[in-house]
Amino acid sequence: MDETFGPEYVRPQQSDCSRCGCCTAALCEKGRNSLLRCQGHVDDGHRETVYGCPCSAETTKHTASWRMAQVRVTRTARELPLVAEAEALLRALAAGGTAEDPEGAFPQLKLRGLGQIVHGLPAITPLGHTYLAAKEDVRAATAVRVVDVDRKARTVRVEVAAWRPDEPVTVLMDQITTDSGLDVDSLPGRWLTVDANCHAPDADRLVLTGFRASAPLPAGWMGVDGGEAQ
């Protein structure tokens, strides 16, 4: 009898991620560059398995969710800060030692990712330190130039004029397009204005918020011909 069906297709086996043990390498690469994280790129049957994967978590530096968390917490600190009791508790936790919580403010810190329980005791998280830094840092408008766009990773490298203009920093592509309303195709080489903590000691502490189209730049300024910023 002649075979009426073609050869059976078998999907190639994907290699496991060497960092987490819960995902494939391909899934973690996608999750690392996505605000949906790994759990947002699997079906319902696998969501619980990959939930909380460290490769895409907001607690892991340089993931998309980490970058967005820095922006979110910085904006919260400046625009919608904690109530006084919760902020006082956060500062006490940052100082170390035992922190009293007579007002029961810790659940608010935990809900916002600023506090956690460590060995049965309240403690501050890295995002909690980001919040306090945002409250204390001087933030001001500065010019930035888009160096290039990585569409696959959905990131953009920019040079920050008032920080270290020769050291590009990475930001989320979607953050820039959402803030500014600009099309991604128009970004390479373009000058923008952004709010930044330009005294940050390194790129991981530098947080850029409020991307917007730049006002016209003076002729000759850092190689600009003058007129409208491009």
Tab-separated table of C-alpha atoms in Angstrom, residues 78-214:
chain	number	residue	atom	x	y	z
A	78	ARG	CA	9.154	61.873	42.200
A	79	GLU	CA	5.497	61.934	41.218
A	80	LEU	CA	3.569	59.684	43.628
A	81	PRO	CA	5.762	59.154	46.712
A	82	LEU	CA	5.048	56.899	49.658
A	83	VAL	CA	3.189	58.220	52.665
A	84	ALA	CA	5.502	59.597	55.343
A	85	GLU	CA	5.258	56.536	57.610
A	86	ALA	CA	6.154	54.103	54.822
A	87	GLU	CA	9.078	56.212	53.637
A	88	ALA	CA	10.391	56.555	57.192
A	89	LEU	CA	10.270	52.762	57.539
A	90	LEU	CA	12.088	52.322	54.212
A	91	ARG	CA	14.848	54.676	55.356
A	92	ALA	CA	15.138	52.792	58.625
A	93	LEU	CA	15.489	49.507	56.752
A	94	ALA	CA	18.137	51.058	54.505
A	95	ALA	CA	20.089	52.107	57.598
A	96	GLY	CA	20.167	48.495	58.834
A	97	GLY	CA	19.304	47.085	62.205
A	98	THR	CA	15.797	46.483	63.526
A	99	ALA	CA	13.100	48.773	62.186
A	100	GLU	CA	9.913	49.388	64.146
A	101	ASP	CA	6.658	49.499	62.182
A	102	PRO	CA	3.948	50.789	64.531
A	103	GLU	CA	1.856	52.064	61.604
A	104	GLY	CA	1.908	48.728	59.761
A	105	ALA	CA	3.457	50.298	56.648
A	106	PHE	CA	5.570	47.324	55.565
A	107	PRO	CA	2.855	45.658	53.428
A	108	GLN	CA	2.827	48.818	51.274
A	109	LEU	CA	6.585	48.538	50.746
A	110	LYS	CA	6.319	44.850	49.887
A	111	LEU	CA	3.462	45.460	47.444
A	112	ARG	CA	5.577	47.998	45.551
A	113	GLY	CA	8.641	45.758	45.506
A	114	LEU	CA	10.554	48.056	47.856
A	115	GLY	CA	10.609	45.676	50.827
A	116	GLN	CA	10.963	41.949	51.360
A	117	ILE	CA	11.195	39.410	54.159
A	118	VAL	CA	14.690	38.009	54.702
A	119	HIS	CA	15.193	35.363	57.406
A	120	GLY	CA	11.831	36.294	58.849
A	121	LEU	CA	12.629	40.004	59.139
A	122	PRO	CA	11.650	43.037	57.021
A	123	ALA	CA	14.418	44.214	54.684
A	124	ILE	CA	14.849	46.712	51.869
A	125	THR	CA	15.149	45.521	48.254
A	126	PRO	CA	17.415	46.924	45.519
A	127	LEU	CA	14.331	48.712	44.171
A	128	GLY	CA	13.894	50.239	47.617
A	129	HIS	CA	17.386	51.714	47.309
A	130	THR	CA	16.468	52.969	43.824
A	131	TYR	CA	13.433	54.718	45.317
A	132	LEU	CA	15.481	56.451	48.009
A	133	ALA	CA	18.127	57.490	45.488
A	134	ALA	CA	15.437	58.980	43.266
A	135	LYS	CA	14.138	61.024	46.197
A	136	GLU	CA	17.600	62.356	47.001
A	137	ASP	CA	19.205	62.711	43.564
A	138	VAL	CA	19.181	65.965	41.644
A	139	ARG	CA	17.298	65.346	38.410
A	140	ALA	CA	17.411	67.821	35.547
A	141	ALA	CA	16.672	68.041	31.829
A	142	THR	CA	19.566	67.177	29.537
A	143	ALA	CA	20.107	66.438	25.860
A	144	VAL	CA	20.642	62.895	24.639
A	145	ARG	CA	21.572	61.607	21.195
A	146	VAL	CA	20.301	58.294	19.892
A	147	VAL	CA	23.281	56.236	18.751
A	148	ASP	CA	21.478	53.182	17.407
A	149	VAL	CA	18.393	50.990	17.765
A	150	ASP	CA	18.325	47.228	18.356
A	151	ARG	CA	14.896	46.153	17.152
A	152	LYS	CA	15.383	42.519	18.169
A	153	ALA	CA	16.254	43.381	21.761
A	154	ARG	CA	13.895	46.385	21.651
A	155	THR	CA	16.552	48.630	23.129
A	156	VAL	CA	18.200	51.909	22.155
A	157	ARG	CA	21.669	53.208	22.980
A	158	VAL	CA	21.865	56.909	23.779
A	159	GLU	CA	24.657	59.318	24.678
A	160	VAL	CA	23.811	61.602	27.609
A	161	ALA	CA	25.438	64.994	27.070
A	162	ALA	CA	25.532	66.052	30.735
A	163	TRP	CA	26.701	62.662	32.032
A	164	ARG	CA	29.358	60.869	29.979
A	165	PRO	CA	28.795	61.710	26.306
A	166	ASP	CA	31.341	59.122	25.182
A	167	GLU	CA	29.693	56.240	27.096
A	168	PRO	CA	26.381	55.146	25.508
A	169	VAL	CA	23.734	53.785	27.848
A	170	THR	CA	20.920	51.380	27.027
A	171	VAL	CA	17.240	52.199	27.427
A	172	LEU	CA	14.035	50.537	26.293
A	173	MET	CA	12.918	51.340	22.775
A	174	ASP	CA	9.269	51.289	23.837
A	175	GLN	CA	9.972	53.772	26.626
A	176	ILE	CA	11.300	56.323	24.138
A	177	THR	CA	8.549	55.876	21.557
A	178	THR	CA	5.799	55.935	24.204
A	179	ASP	CA	7.180	58.994	25.999
A	180	SER	CA	7.984	61.014	22.895
A	181	GLY	CA	5.400	59.826	20.383
A	182	LEU	CA	8.177	59.513	17.799
A	183	ASP	CA	8.392	56.717	15.254
A	184	VAL	CA	11.223	54.280	15.847
A	185	ASP	CA	12.531	54.813	12.299
A	186	SER	CA	13.219	58.462	13.109
A	187	LEU	CA	15.309	57.759	16.211
A	188	PRO	CA	18.865	56.948	14.990
A	189	GLY	CA	21.018	60.067	15.202
A	190	ARG	CA	18.214	62.153	16.683
A	191	TRP	CA	18.637	64.524	19.638
A	192	LEU	CA	16.049	64.290	22.430
A	193	THR	CA	15.543	65.869	25.833
A	194	VAL	CA	15.261	63.701	28.926
A	195	ASP	CA	15.270	64.026	32.712
A	196	ALA	CA	18.306	62.395	34.314
A	197	ASN	CA	20.285	62.070	37.527
A	198	CYS	CA	23.550	63.127	35.937
A	199	HIS	CA	25.561	62.620	39.129
A	200	ALA	CA	24.984	58.841	38.897
A	201	PRO	CA	28.236	56.922	39.478
A	202	ASP	CA	27.598	54.374	36.726
A	203	ALA	CA	25.194	53.433	33.962
A	204	ASP	CA	23.192	51.093	36.197
A	205	ARG	CA	22.376	53.997	38.531
A	206	LEU	CA	21.588	56.415	35.709
A	207	VAL	CA	17.819	56.550	35.187
A	208	LEU	CA	16.372	58.433	32.215
A	209	THR	CA	12.712	59.478	32.240
A	210	GLY	CA	10.406	61.654	30.175
A	211	PHE	CA	11.899	61.371	26.698
A	212	ARG	CA	10.684	64.173	24.432
A	213	ALA	CA	11.607	65.838	21.176
A	214	SER	CA	14.477	68.274	21.660
